[in-house]
Short mmCIF file of C-alpha atoms and ligand atoms in Angstrom, two decimals:
data_model
loop_
_atom_site.label_atom_id
_atom_site.label_comp_id
_atom_site.label_asym_id
_atom_site.label_seq_id
_atom_site.Cartn_x
_atom_site.Cartn_y
_atom_site.Cartn_z
CA MET A 24 -24.49 2.00 13.55
CA LEU A 25 -22.21 -0.37 11.59
CA VAL A 26 -18.46 -0.13 12.09
CA VAL A 27 -15.73 -2.03 10.23
CA LYS A 28 -12.59 -2.45 12.34
CA LYS A 29 -9.37 -3.73 10.81
CA PHE A 30 -6.49 -4.96 12.98
CA GLY A 31 -3.05 -5.29 11.42
CA GLY A 32 -0.40 -7.92 12.16
CA THR A 33 1.10 -6.33 15.28
CA SER A 34 -2.38 -5.74 16.69
CA VAL A 35 -3.09 -9.50 16.78
CA GLU A 36 0.45 -10.85 17.18
CA ASN A 37 -0.17 -12.74 20.45
CA LYS A 38 -2.84 -13.74 22.93
CA GLU A 39 -2.65 -10.46 24.87
CA ARG A 40 -3.05 -8.33 21.74
CA ILE A 41 -5.95 -10.48 20.49
CA MET A 42 -7.70 -10.14 23.86
CA SER A 43 -7.15 -6.40 23.91
CA ALA A 44 -8.67 -6.06 20.40
CA VAL A 45 -11.56 -8.30 21.46
CA ASN A 46 -12.27 -6.20 24.55
CA ARG A 47 -12.23 -3.05 22.50
CA CYS A 48 -14.75 -4.49 20.05
CA ALA A 49 -16.88 -5.97 22.84
CA GLU A 50 -17.29 -2.54 24.39
CA GLU A 51 -18.64 -1.17 21.14
CA TYR A 52 -20.83 -4.23 20.60
CA HIS A 53 -22.43 -3.73 24.01
CA LYS A 54 -23.28 -0.15 23.06
CA GLY A 55 -25.53 -1.68 20.39
CA ASN A 56 -23.34 -1.21 17.35
CA ASP A 57 -22.93 -3.84 14.64
CA ILE A 58 -19.30 -4.85 14.22
CA VAL A 59 -17.42 -6.32 11.29
CA ILE A 60 -13.77 -7.10 12.01
CA VAL A 61 -11.10 -7.61 9.35
CA LEU A 62 -7.83 -9.21 10.41
CA SER A 63 -4.30 -9.58 9.09
CA ALA A 64 -2.15 -12.59 9.82
CA MET A 65 -0.57 -12.60 13.30
CA GLY A 66 2.65 -10.57 13.60
CA LYS A 67 5.12 -11.47 10.87
CA GLN A 68 3.35 -14.70 9.93
CA THR A 69 3.01 -13.77 6.24
CA ASP A 70 6.80 -13.26 6.03
CA ARG A 71 7.38 -16.58 7.79
CA LEU A 72 5.08 -18.45 5.39
CA LEU A 73 6.87 -16.84 2.43
CA GLU A 74 10.24 -17.94 3.83
CA MET A 75 8.99 -21.49 4.35
CA ALA A 76 7.86 -21.68 0.73
CA GLN A 77 11.10 -20.19 -0.59
CA ASP A 78 13.14 -22.55 1.53
CA ILE A 79 11.58 -25.49 -0.32
CA ASN A 80 11.49 -23.83 -3.73
CA PRO A 81 13.01 -20.40 -4.49
CA ASN A 82 10.41 -19.98 -7.21
CA PRO A 83 7.14 -21.22 -5.73
CA PRO A 84 4.08 -21.46 -8.03
CA LYS A 85 1.98 -18.37 -7.41
CA ARG A 86 -1.24 -20.32 -6.98
CA GLU A 87 0.25 -22.43 -4.22
CA LEU A 88 1.80 -19.39 -2.57
CA ASP A 89 -1.65 -17.82 -2.28
CA MET A 90 -3.04 -21.06 -0.92
CA LEU A 91 -0.33 -20.92 1.73
CA LEU A 92 -0.51 -17.21 2.58
CA THR A 93 -4.27 -17.24 3.11
CA THR A 94 -3.77 -19.62 6.05
CA GLY A 95 -2.19 -16.73 8.00
CA GLU A 96 -5.43 -14.77 8.06
CA GLN A 97 -7.49 -17.90 8.60
CA THR A 98 -5.56 -18.56 11.81
CA SER A 99 -6.12 -15.09 13.21
CA VAL A 100 -9.87 -14.89 12.47
CA SER A 101 -10.60 -18.28 14.01
CA LEU A 102 -8.54 -17.49 17.11
CA MET A 103 -10.38 -14.22 17.55
CA ALA A 104 -13.77 -15.96 17.25
CA ILE A 105 -12.57 -18.43 19.89
CA ALA A 106 -11.61 -15.46 22.07
CA PHE A 107 -15.08 -13.89 21.72
CA ALA A 108 -16.62 -17.24 22.64
CA SER A 109 -14.61 -17.21 25.88
CA LEU A 110 -16.44 -13.96 26.76
CA LYS A 111 -19.79 -15.44 25.67
CA ILE A 112 -20.12 -12.90 22.88
CA PRO A 113 -21.60 -14.36 19.69
CA ALA A 114 -19.09 -14.14 16.84
CA VAL A 115 -18.36 -15.99 13.63
CA SER A 116 -15.21 -16.11 11.50
CA LEU A 117 -15.42 -16.22 7.70
CA THR A 118 -12.81 -16.55 4.94
CA GLY A 119 -12.73 -14.80 1.57
CA PHE A 120 -14.06 -18.03 0.10
CA GLN A 121 -17.05 -18.22 2.41
CA ILE A 122 -18.18 -14.61 1.86
CA PRO A 123 -17.32 -14.93 -1.13
CA MET A 124 -15.05 -12.07 -2.12
CA HIS A 125 -14.65 -12.45 -5.87
CA THR A 126 -11.33 -11.30 -7.32
CA THR A 127 -9.50 -11.21 -10.61
CA THR A 128 -7.47 -14.32 -11.46
CA ASN A 129 -3.93 -13.01 -10.89
CA TYR A 130 -2.44 -14.76 -7.89
CA GLY A 131 -0.40 -12.59 -5.55
CA ASN A 132 -1.85 -9.31 -6.74
CA ALA A 133 -5.54 -9.90 -7.38
CA ARG A 134 -8.13 -7.13 -7.36
CA LEU A 135 -11.50 -7.30 -5.68
CA LYS A 136 -14.33 -7.48 -8.21
CA LYS A 137 -17.45 -8.16 -6.17
CA ILE A 138 -18.23 -8.91 -2.55
CA GLU A 139 -21.37 -10.83 -1.69
CA THR A 140 -23.08 -9.38 1.39
CA GLU A 141 -25.85 -11.91 2.23
CA ARG A 142 -23.89 -14.02 4.66
CA VAL A 143 -22.43 -11.07 6.56
CA GLU A 144 -25.78 -9.30 6.73
CA TYR A 145 -27.46 -12.48 7.96
CA GLU A 146 -24.92 -12.93 10.74
CA LEU A 147 -25.15 -9.26 11.72
CA SER A 148 -28.95 -9.49 11.85
CA ASN A 149 -28.47 -12.24 14.43
CA ARG A 150 -26.32 -9.81 16.45
CA LYS A 151 -23.12 -11.68 15.74
CA ILE A 152 -19.75 -10.02 15.42
CA VAL A 153 -18.43 -11.04 12.01
CA ILE A 154 -14.67 -11.60 11.73
CA ILE A 155 -13.36 -11.72 8.18
CA THR A 156 -9.96 -12.64 6.74
CA GLY A 157 -8.20 -9.67 5.17
CA PHE A 158 -5.95 -9.80 2.09
CA GLN A 159 -7.71 -12.73 0.37
CA GLY A 160 -10.46 -13.63 -2.05
CA VAL A 161 -11.47 -16.27 -4.53
CA ASN A 162 -11.14 -16.22 -8.32
CA LYS A 163 -13.28 -17.70 -11.07
CA TYR A 164 -11.46 -21.04 -10.79
CA ASP A 165 -12.51 -21.27 -7.12
CA ASP A 166 -8.88 -20.76 -6.13
CA TYR A 167 -7.75 -18.57 -3.27
CA THR A 168 -6.04 -15.32 -4.30
CA THR A 169 -4.30 -12.58 -2.34
CA LEU A 170 -4.48 -8.82 -2.89
CA GLY A 171 -0.80 -7.87 -2.56
CA ARG A 172 1.17 -7.11 0.62
CA GLY A 173 -0.71 -4.88 3.01
CA GLY A 174 -3.98 -5.77 1.26
CA SER A 175 -6.07 -6.27 4.40
CA ASP A 176 -6.68 -2.50 4.51
CA THR A 177 -8.32 -2.83 1.10
CA THR A 178 -10.51 -5.71 2.28
CA ALA A 179 -11.70 -3.58 5.19
CA VAL A 180 -12.51 -0.51 3.09
CA ALA A 181 -14.24 -2.61 0.43
CA LEU A 182 -16.41 -4.26 3.07
CA ALA A 183 -17.24 -0.88 4.59
CA ALA A 184 -18.28 0.33 1.13
CA VAL A 185 -20.51 -2.61 0.18
CA LEU A 186 -22.08 -2.90 3.63
CA GLY A 187 -22.69 0.87 3.83
CA ALA A 188 -20.76 1.06 7.13
CA ASP A 189 -20.76 4.32 9.05
CA ARG A 190 -16.99 4.22 9.33
CA CYS A 191 -13.93 2.09 8.77
CA GLU A 192 -11.28 2.08 11.49
CA ILE A 193 -7.77 0.84 10.73
CA TYR A 194 -5.98 -0.20 13.93
CA THR A 195 -2.22 -0.36 13.64
CA ASP A 196 1.02 0.04 15.62
CA VAL A 197 1.29 3.83 15.26
CA ASP A 198 -1.13 6.53 16.43
CA GLY A 199 -2.18 7.53 12.92
CA VAL A 200 -0.74 8.97 9.73
CA TYR A 201 2.43 10.96 10.42
CA THR A 202 4.28 13.57 8.39
CA ALA A 203 6.87 10.83 7.71
CA ASP A 204 7.44 7.24 8.78
CA PRO A 205 8.13 7.71 12.52
CA ARG A 206 10.67 4.88 12.35
CA ILE A 207 12.81 7.00 9.99
CA VAL A 208 12.06 10.55 11.14
CA LYS A 209 11.96 10.50 14.94
CA ASN A 210 10.19 13.82 15.40
CA ALA A 211 7.54 13.29 12.73
CA SER A 212 4.18 14.61 13.85
CA LYS A 213 0.77 13.01 13.68
CA LEU A 214 -1.76 14.52 11.31
CA SER A 215 -5.27 14.84 12.73
CA GLN A 216 -6.73 14.90 9.20
CA ILE A 217 -5.59 14.30 5.66
CA THR A 218 -7.41 14.32 2.31
CA TYR A 219 -7.94 11.17 0.26
CA ASP A 220 -5.79 12.62 -2.53
CA GLU A 221 -2.84 13.37 -0.28
CA MET A 222 -3.13 10.02 1.47
CA LEU A 223 -3.34 8.24 -1.87
CA GLU A 224 -0.13 9.90 -3.05
CA LEU A 225 1.67 9.14 0.23
CA ALA A 226 0.51 5.50 0.21
CA SER A 227 1.48 5.07 -3.43
CA LEU A 228 4.88 6.64 -2.77
CA GLY A 229 5.79 4.21 -0.02
CA ALA A 230 3.98 5.26 3.19
CA GLY A 231 3.06 1.69 4.17
CA VAL A 232 0.64 2.76 6.87
CA LEU A 233 -2.26 2.28 4.39
CA HIS A 234 -2.55 0.13 1.27
CA ASN A 235 -2.94 2.54 -1.64
CA ARG A 236 -5.88 0.65 -3.13
CA ALA A 237 -7.69 1.01 0.19
CA VAL A 238 -7.39 4.78 -0.07
CA GLU A 239 -8.46 4.73 -3.72
CA MET A 240 -11.56 2.77 -2.78
CA ALA A 241 -12.34 4.92 0.27
CA LYS A 242 -12.30 7.98 -1.98
CA ARG A 243 -14.45 6.36 -4.67
CA TYR A 244 -17.12 5.17 -2.22
CA ASN A 245 -16.72 8.03 0.24
CA VAL A 246 -15.84 5.75 3.16
CA GLN A 247 -14.93 7.57 6.40
CA LEU A 248 -11.50 6.18 7.13
CA ILE A 249 -9.76 6.47 10.49
CA VAL A 250 -6.22 5.29 11.21
CA ARG A 251 -5.44 4.80 14.90
CA SER A 252 -3.43 2.74 17.34
CA SER A 253 -4.61 -0.57 18.75
CA LEU A 254 -2.23 -0.04 21.67
CA ASN A 255 -3.80 3.10 23.17
CA GLU A 256 -6.91 5.29 23.07
CA ASN A 257 -5.30 8.28 21.31
CA GLU A 258 -7.27 9.94 18.57
CA GLY A 259 -6.10 8.84 15.18
CA THR A 260 -6.04 10.45 11.73
CA ILE A 261 -9.21 10.98 9.72
CA VAL A 262 -8.88 10.50 5.96
CA LYS A 263 -11.62 12.29 4.05
CA GLU A 264 -12.50 14.41 1.04
CA GLU A 265 -12.06 17.90 2.42
CA ILE A 266 -10.24 18.92 5.53
CA VAL A 267 -11.23 21.90 7.62
CA MET A 268 -7.75 23.19 8.37
CA GLU A 269 -5.91 25.32 5.90
CA LYS A 270 -4.12 23.05 3.47
CA MET A 271 -0.55 22.55 4.51
CA LEU A 272 2.15 23.29 2.00
CA VAL A 273 3.56 19.84 2.50
CA SER A 274 1.67 17.26 4.53
CA GLY A 275 4.12 14.41 4.37
CA VAL A 276 7.40 12.91 3.21
CA ALA A 277 7.55 9.29 2.00
CA CYS A 278 10.20 6.91 0.73
CA ASP A 279 10.09 3.78 -1.37
CA TYR A 280 12.95 1.32 -1.69
CA ASP A 281 11.10 -0.93 -4.10
CA VAL A 282 12.48 0.68 -7.22
CA ALA A 283 15.02 0.10 -9.99
CA GLN A 284 16.16 2.62 -12.58
CA ILE A 285 16.58 1.50 -16.17
CA ALA A 286 18.52 3.75 -18.53
CA ILE A 287 18.57 2.97 -22.26
CA ILE A 288 21.45 4.79 -23.87
CA GLY A 289 21.71 5.59 -27.58
CA LEU A 290 18.25 4.80 -28.90
CA GLU A 291 17.51 5.97 -32.42
CA ASP A 292 16.12 9.52 -32.37
CA GLN A 293 13.09 9.01 -34.56
CA PRO A 294 9.29 8.84 -34.23
CA GLY A 295 7.84 5.67 -32.71
CA VAL A 296 10.78 4.65 -30.50
CA ALA A 297 9.14 5.59 -27.18
CA PHE A 298 5.89 4.08 -28.40
CA SER A 299 7.57 0.83 -29.30
CA LEU A 300 9.49 0.65 -25.99
CA PHE A 301 6.56 1.28 -23.71
CA ARG A 302 4.15 -0.85 -25.77
CA HIS A 303 6.47 -3.86 -25.47
CA LEU A 304 6.81 -3.26 -21.73
CA ALA A 305 3.05 -2.87 -21.28
CA ASN A 306 2.53 -6.16 -23.11
CA HIS A 307 4.68 -7.77 -20.42
CA HIS A 308 2.70 -6.05 -17.64
CA VAL A 309 5.64 -3.85 -16.66
CA ASN A 310 4.38 -0.74 -14.89
CA VAL A 311 6.62 2.21 -15.69
CA ASP A 312 7.13 5.35 -13.65
CA MET A 313 9.34 8.51 -13.70
CA ILE A 314 10.07 8.58 -17.44
CA LEU A 315 12.83 10.87 -18.65
CA GLN A 316 14.00 11.42 -22.23
CA SER A 317 17.19 13.27 -23.07
CA VAL A 318 17.57 15.85 -25.79
CA GLY A 319 18.53 14.13 -29.06
CA ARG A 320 22.15 14.37 -30.26
CA ASN A 321 23.87 12.81 -33.30
CA GLY A 322 20.68 10.96 -34.21
CA THR A 323 20.39 9.23 -30.86
CA LYS A 324 18.64 9.83 -27.54
CA ASP A 325 18.49 8.22 -24.08
CA ILE A 326 15.37 7.19 -22.21
CA SER A 327 15.37 6.28 -18.54
CA PHE A 328 12.54 5.28 -16.26
CA THR A 329 11.84 3.42 -13.04
CA VAL A 330 10.07 0.11 -12.38
CA THR A 331 9.48 -1.87 -9.19
CA ALA A 332 12.58 -3.86 -8.23
CA ASP A 333 11.06 -7.25 -9.12
CA MET A 334 10.37 -6.03 -12.68
CA ALA A 335 13.96 -5.01 -13.52
CA ASP A 336 14.97 -8.35 -15.09
CA ILE A 337 11.90 -8.75 -17.25
CA THR A 338 12.27 -5.13 -18.38
CA VAL A 339 15.86 -5.67 -19.56
CA GLU A 340 14.97 -8.99 -21.23
CA THR A 341 12.09 -7.36 -23.10
CA ILE A 342 14.28 -4.53 -24.38
CA LYS A 343 17.03 -6.93 -25.43
CA ARG A 344 14.55 -9.17 -27.24
CA HIS A 345 13.69 -6.25 -29.54
CA GLY A 346 17.24 -4.91 -29.65
CA ASN A 347 17.78 -5.85 -33.29
CA SER A 348 14.63 -4.23 -34.60
CA SER A 349 12.61 -1.43 -33.08
CA LEU A 350 14.75 -0.96 -29.95
CA LYS A 351 18.33 -0.70 -31.18
CA CYS A 352 20.48 0.99 -28.55
CA HIS A 353 24.10 1.24 -27.37
CA GLU A 354 23.64 0.18 -23.77
CA ILE A 355 21.11 -0.68 -21.05
CA LYS A 356 22.02 0.32 -17.48
CA VAL A 357 20.22 -0.91 -14.38
CA GLU A 358 20.56 0.67 -10.94
CA ASN A 359 19.15 -1.15 -7.95
CA ASP A 360 20.58 0.64 -4.92
CA ILE A 361 18.27 3.58 -5.28
CA ALA A 362 15.11 4.86 -3.64
CA LYS A 363 12.37 7.38 -4.25
CA VAL A 364 11.83 10.17 -1.77
CA SER A 365 8.70 12.26 -2.21
CA ILE A 366 6.91 15.20 -0.67
CA VAL A 367 3.13 15.44 -0.89
CA GLY A 368 0.83 18.36 -0.16
CA ALA A 369 -2.34 19.84 -1.61
CA GLY A 370 -1.01 23.32 -0.84
CA MET A 371 1.75 22.92 -3.43
CA ILE A 372 -0.51 23.78 -6.34
CA THR A 373 -0.71 27.41 -5.30
CA ASN A 374 2.76 27.83 -3.82
CA PRO A 375 5.74 28.14 -6.12
CA GLY A 376 9.13 27.29 -4.66
CA VAL A 377 8.19 24.09 -2.87
CA ALA A 378 10.29 21.93 -5.18
CA ALA A 379 13.20 24.37 -4.84
CA SER A 380 13.05 24.08 -1.04
CA MET A 381 13.12 20.30 -1.28
CA PHE A 382 16.16 20.42 -3.59
CA GLU A 383 17.82 22.92 -1.25
CA ALA A 384 17.29 20.55 1.68
CA LEU A 385 19.04 17.81 -0.31
CA TYR A 386 21.85 20.16 -1.30
CA ASP A 387 22.34 21.14 2.36
CA VAL A 388 23.14 17.51 3.21
CA ASN A 389 25.05 16.90 -0.01
CA VAL A 390 22.65 14.33 -1.50
CA ASN A 391 22.71 14.03 -5.27
CA ILE A 392 19.44 13.79 -7.22
CA LYS A 393 19.39 11.23 -10.03
CA GLN A 394 15.98 11.95 -11.45
CA ILE A 395 12.98 14.17 -10.67
CA SER A 396 9.27 13.88 -11.35
CA THR A 397 6.37 16.02 -10.23
CA SER A 398 2.59 16.19 -10.19
CA GLU A 399 0.25 18.90 -8.91
CA ILE A 400 0.55 17.74 -5.31
CA ARG A 401 3.84 15.85 -5.25
CA VAL A 402 7.57 16.09 -5.99
CA THR A 403 9.60 12.87 -6.21
CA VAL A 404 13.37 12.49 -6.45
CA LEU A 405 15.43 9.42 -7.06
CA ILE A 406 18.51 9.15 -4.83
CA ASP A 407 21.01 6.55 -3.59
CA GLN A 408 19.47 4.21 -1.00
CA GLN A 409 22.20 4.92 1.52
CA HIS A 410 21.10 8.56 1.76
CA VAL A 411 17.40 8.00 2.39
CA ASN A 412 17.39 8.60 6.14
CA THR A 413 19.51 11.75 5.87
CA ALA A 414 17.39 13.04 3.02
CA MET A 415 14.06 12.34 4.72
CA ASN A 416 15.15 14.09 7.90
CA ALA A 417 16.60 17.08 6.05
CA ILE A 418 13.46 17.57 3.95
CA HIS A 419 11.23 17.06 6.97
CA SER A 420 12.94 19.80 8.93
CA LYS A 421 13.17 22.14 5.92
CA PHE A 422 9.37 22.19 5.79
CA GLU A 423 9.16 22.43 9.60
CA LEU A 424 6.91 19.40 9.93
CA GLU A 425 8.27 18.51 13.37
CA SER A 426 6.00 17.80 16.29
P1 LIG B 1 -0.28 -3.14 10.00
O1 LIG B 1 0.33 -4.46 10.22
O2 LIG B 1 -1.08 -2.65 11.18
O3 LIG B 1 -1.05 -3.04 8.72
P2 LIG B 1 1.93 -1.72 8.76
O4 LIG B 1 3.29 -2.14 9.17
O5 LIG B 1 1.40 -2.19 7.46
O6 LIG B 1 0.95 -2.12 9.96
O7 LIG B 1 1.81 -0.12 8.79
C1 LIG B 1 2.21 0.61 9.91
C2 LIG B 1 3.63 1.13 9.75
O8 LIG B 1 3.67 2.04 8.64
C3 LIG B 1 4.16 1.93 10.89
O9 LIG B 1 4.73 1.11 11.88
C4 LIG B 1 5.19 2.87 10.24
O10 LIG B 1 6.51 2.45 10.44
C5 LIG B 1 4.88 2.79 8.75
N1 LIG B 1 4.69 4.10 8.12
C6 LIG B 1 5.27 4.50 6.95
N2 LIG B 1 4.93 5.76 6.66
C7 LIG B 1 4.12 6.21 7.65
C8 LIG B 1 3.45 7.44 7.92
N3 LIG B 1 3.52 8.49 7.09
N4 LIG B 1 2.70 7.53 9.04
C9 LIG B 1 2.60 6.50 9.90
N5 LIG B 1 3.21 5.30 9.71
C10 LIG B 1 3.98 5.14 8.60
N1 LIG B 2 -0.85 -10.34 5.99
C1 LIG B 2 -0.68 -9.60 4.76
C2 LIG B 2 0.69 -8.95 4.72
O1 LIG B 2 1.46 -9.11 5.66
C3 LIG B 2 -1.76 -8.60 4.52
C4 LIG B 2 -1.84 -7.45 5.51
O2 LIG B 2 -1.30 -7.55 6.62
O3 LIG B 2 -2.47 -6.45 5.18
O4 LIG B 2 1.02 -8.32 3.77
MG1 LIG B 3 -0.52 -2.72 6.72
#
């Protein structure tokens, strides 16, 4: 049996945690299983490296930033291999360059394109434990790239897929996937199972427990994914295609602070305006979400939408650049102190009234909704950042998700 085990930052933050992860893997190795380990940087090392770069230059070149950030994972894999050696267990550490893990060229947010398997398979055939850096790869210029924050989960799932692993275990600092971030909603309960689709929505809507591209890939390649704690032996959460329990109306609540709302007031109310707006934004790689268009009045209309916070400036610049031609408008408003709060659940499709209950929960605690968007298995509202904790807790108890 081949198992891929990924340990996140907290799970390798010091010597004790590294040794505890090593002992856990050693036990499984001695049972005869083949083990591939994927590691994050130790503790908050990625944040520290980012701060060091920004301290020298507030706008560091992206290539150099990736060069720097990849050292975090390189430190943890080598230390873990050293730890295995102290127990006389054969292990080898490998970077994204050595595998190699080929990615697209975009530094800071590269995508995995192809993972070579020869080296890993060779080491496994010699009964070595293979320890691989998460979050990184190499592009066509032979430069290091990173996969975006939280990307080690994606490395692990991708490796499990290409190696045909029997399962992929994600070890983290919580017992599994909860009905809400347990740091925000104290009585959130752990889910024993969740479908890929629900998990994908939750991860994309801010539930940082799994990288959304990891879930996407697990679904595509049918990888058995388990999220569990590295700090205890509790059973975790299984993420898979179909779950045996009856689908819950709502399986989770998530929030995302990484959002800005752009409102364009007084656009001309004629064909081609929305096309022109979103084409220009797409050309500048601005990903747009939660689009809302008002009813036209006096020959004008308003369009508002959300983008990730770091894209707000480029969005406004792009609109202004075309303000004399295709995108004439009265005013552009930007709101930054906002957040998205979402509910996700496969049971929503067949149950009317779920959105109404969510809105009622918000009304009960006097939280105003700025914008709404829905899909078959999700409802998202935009609210003021200061109300996120109140809103999450109110919604969570409205749907009785407590443990
Ligand atoms: P790691 O370093 O192990 O990858 P992360 O910090 O990336 O850990 O992810 C784990 C954290 O995700 C938890 O500590 C928790 O605060 C947060 N989280 C957000 N939403 C959820 C959720 N629905 N279930 C569990 N954890 C969540
Ligand atoms: N070390 C990287 C980060 O902190 C990748 C990861 O942990 O998944 O984002
Ligand atoms: Mg993570």
